[in-house]
Coordinates of C-alpha atoms in Angstrom, one line a residue:
Q1 CA 23.1 35.4 -2.5
V2 CA 26.0 35.0 -4.8
Q3 CA 29.4 34.2 -3.2
L4 CA 32.8 33.8 -4.8
V5 CA 35.4 32.7 -2.3
E6 CA 39.1 32.5 -3.3
S7 CA 41.7 30.4 -1.6
G8 CA 45.1 29.0 -2.1
G9 CA 47.1 32.2 -1.9
G10 CA 50.2 32.6 0.2
L11 CA 53.9 33.3 0.3
V12 CA 56.1 31.4 -2.2
Q13 CA 59.6 31.8 -3.4
A14 CA 60.4 32.8 -7.0
G15 CA 60.2 29.8 -9.2
G16 CA 57.6 28.1 -7.1
S17 CA 53.9 27.3 -7.8
L18 CA 50.6 27.9 -6.3
R19 CA 47.1 26.8 -7.2
L20 CA 44.3 29.2 -6.5
S21 CA 40.7 28.0 -6.1
C22 CA 37.4 29.9 -6.4
A23 CA 34.3 28.4 -4.9
A24 CA 31.1 29.7 -6.2
S25 CA 27.6 29.5 -4.7
G26 CA 24.2 31.2 -5.2
L27 CA 24.4 31.3 -9.0
A28 CA 24.0 28.8 -11.9
F29 CA 27.8 28.4 -12.1
S30 CA 27.8 26.4 -15.3
R31 CA 26.1 29.3 -17.2
Y32 CA 28.7 31.9 -16.3
A33 CA 32.0 32.8 -17.8
M34 CA 34.6 33.0 -15.1
G35 CA 37.7 35.1 -14.8
W36 CA 40.8 35.8 -12.7
F37 CA 42.1 39.3 -12.2
R38 CA 44.9 40.6 -10.1
Q39 CA 45.8 43.9 -8.4
A40 CA 49.2 44.9 -7.2
P41 CA 49.7 47.8 -4.8
G42 CA 49.2 51.1 -6.5
K43 CA 48.1 49.5 -9.8
E44 CA 44.7 48.9 -11.4
R45 CA 43.1 45.6 -11.4
G46 CA 44.3 43.7 -14.4
F47 CA 43.2 40.7 -16.4
V48 CA 44.8 37.4 -15.8
A49 CA 42.7 34.7 -17.5
A50 CA 39.1 33.8 -18.4
I51 CA 37.2 30.7 -19.3
T52 CA 33.8 30.2 -20.9
W53 CA 31.1 28.2 -19.4
N54 CA 31.8 25.3 -21.7
V55 CA 35.6 25.5 -21.3
I56 CA 36.4 26.4 -24.9
T57 CA 39.5 28.4 -25.7
P58 CA 40.5 29.9 -22.4
D59 CA 41.9 33.4 -22.7
Y60 CA 45.0 34.7 -21.0
T61 CA 47.0 37.8 -20.8
N62 CA 49.8 37.1 -23.3
S63 CA 52.6 37.5 -20.7
L64 CA 51.1 34.9 -18.4
K65 CA 49.8 32.1 -20.7
D66 CA 53.0 30.1 -20.6
R67 CA 53.0 29.9 -16.8
F68 CA 49.3 30.1 -15.7
T69 CA 46.5 27.7 -16.5
I70 CA 42.8 28.4 -15.8
S71 CA 40.4 25.6 -15.4
R72 CA 36.9 24.9 -14.0
D73 CA 34.8 22.1 -12.7
N74 CA 31.1 22.8 -13.3
D75 CA 30.1 19.8 -11.2
K76 CA 31.8 21.2 -8.2
N77 CA 31.1 24.9 -8.9
M78 CA 34.9 25.5 -8.7
M79 CA 37.4 27.4 -10.8
Y80 CA 41.1 27.2 -10.5
L81 CA 44.3 29.0 -11.5
Q82 CA 47.5 27.0 -11.6
M83 CA 50.5 29.3 -11.4
N84 CA 53.9 28.0 -12.1
S85 CA 57.4 29.6 -12.3
L86 CA 56.2 32.5 -10.1
K87 CA 58.0 35.8 -10.2
P88 CA 58.1 38.6 -7.7
E89 CA 56.1 40.7 -10.2
D90 CA 53.2 38.2 -9.8
T91 CA 52.7 39.5 -6.3
A92 CA 49.2 40.8 -6.0
I93 CA 45.7 40.2 -4.7
Y94 CA 44.0 37.7 -7.0
Y95 CA 40.3 38.0 -7.6
C96 CA 37.9 35.6 -9.2
A97 CA 34.9 36.9 -11.0
A98 CA 31.7 35.7 -12.7
G99 CA 30.1 37.3 -15.7
T100 CA 28.4 36.8 -19.0
M101 CA 31.4 37.0 -21.3
A102 CA 34.9 35.6 -20.9
K103 CA 36.5 38.9 -21.7
P104 CA 39.5 40.8 -20.3
S105 CA 37.5 43.8 -19.1
T106 CA 36.4 44.0 -15.5
K107 CA 33.1 45.5 -16.8
E108 CA 32.1 42.1 -18.1
Y109 CA 31.9 40.6 -14.7
G110 CA 29.1 41.3 -12.2
Y111 CA 30.2 39.2 -9.3
W112 CA 33.5 39.3 -7.5
G113 CA 35.3 37.5 -4.7
Q114 CA 37.2 39.2 -1.9
G115 CA 40.5 38.2 -3.2
T116 CA 43.4 36.1 -2.0
Q117 CA 46.9 37.5 -1.5
V118 CA 49.8 36.0 -3.5
T119 CA 53.3 37.1 -2.5
V120 CA 56.3 35.9 -4.4
S121 CA 59.7 36.5 -2.7
S122 CA 62.9 36.9 -4.6

């Protein structure tokens, strides 16, 4: 059974930082592309960042690439999202996902976690 479990969310003031983690089990993690998506209230789930199995050329939503960094540790079956200089508009539920291609579309990912809430106060 595939499980993706996010952690590290919480309440932070604007300008602060958070590091999200995604723990994967039940799949050959090193063979999967991984992605982070987020969904704010009343909005569609949107792409944040993605990383290939071999950690070549991570992809980011343009507006986030200067503040967010995606990484993974294939030995530990873990993926991370370092978020710096957080803004109130970053408030959302953040989801990790596993798929065959490190693309911005949710359709590329077959496995999803339950999400972790990130709230940025002004």
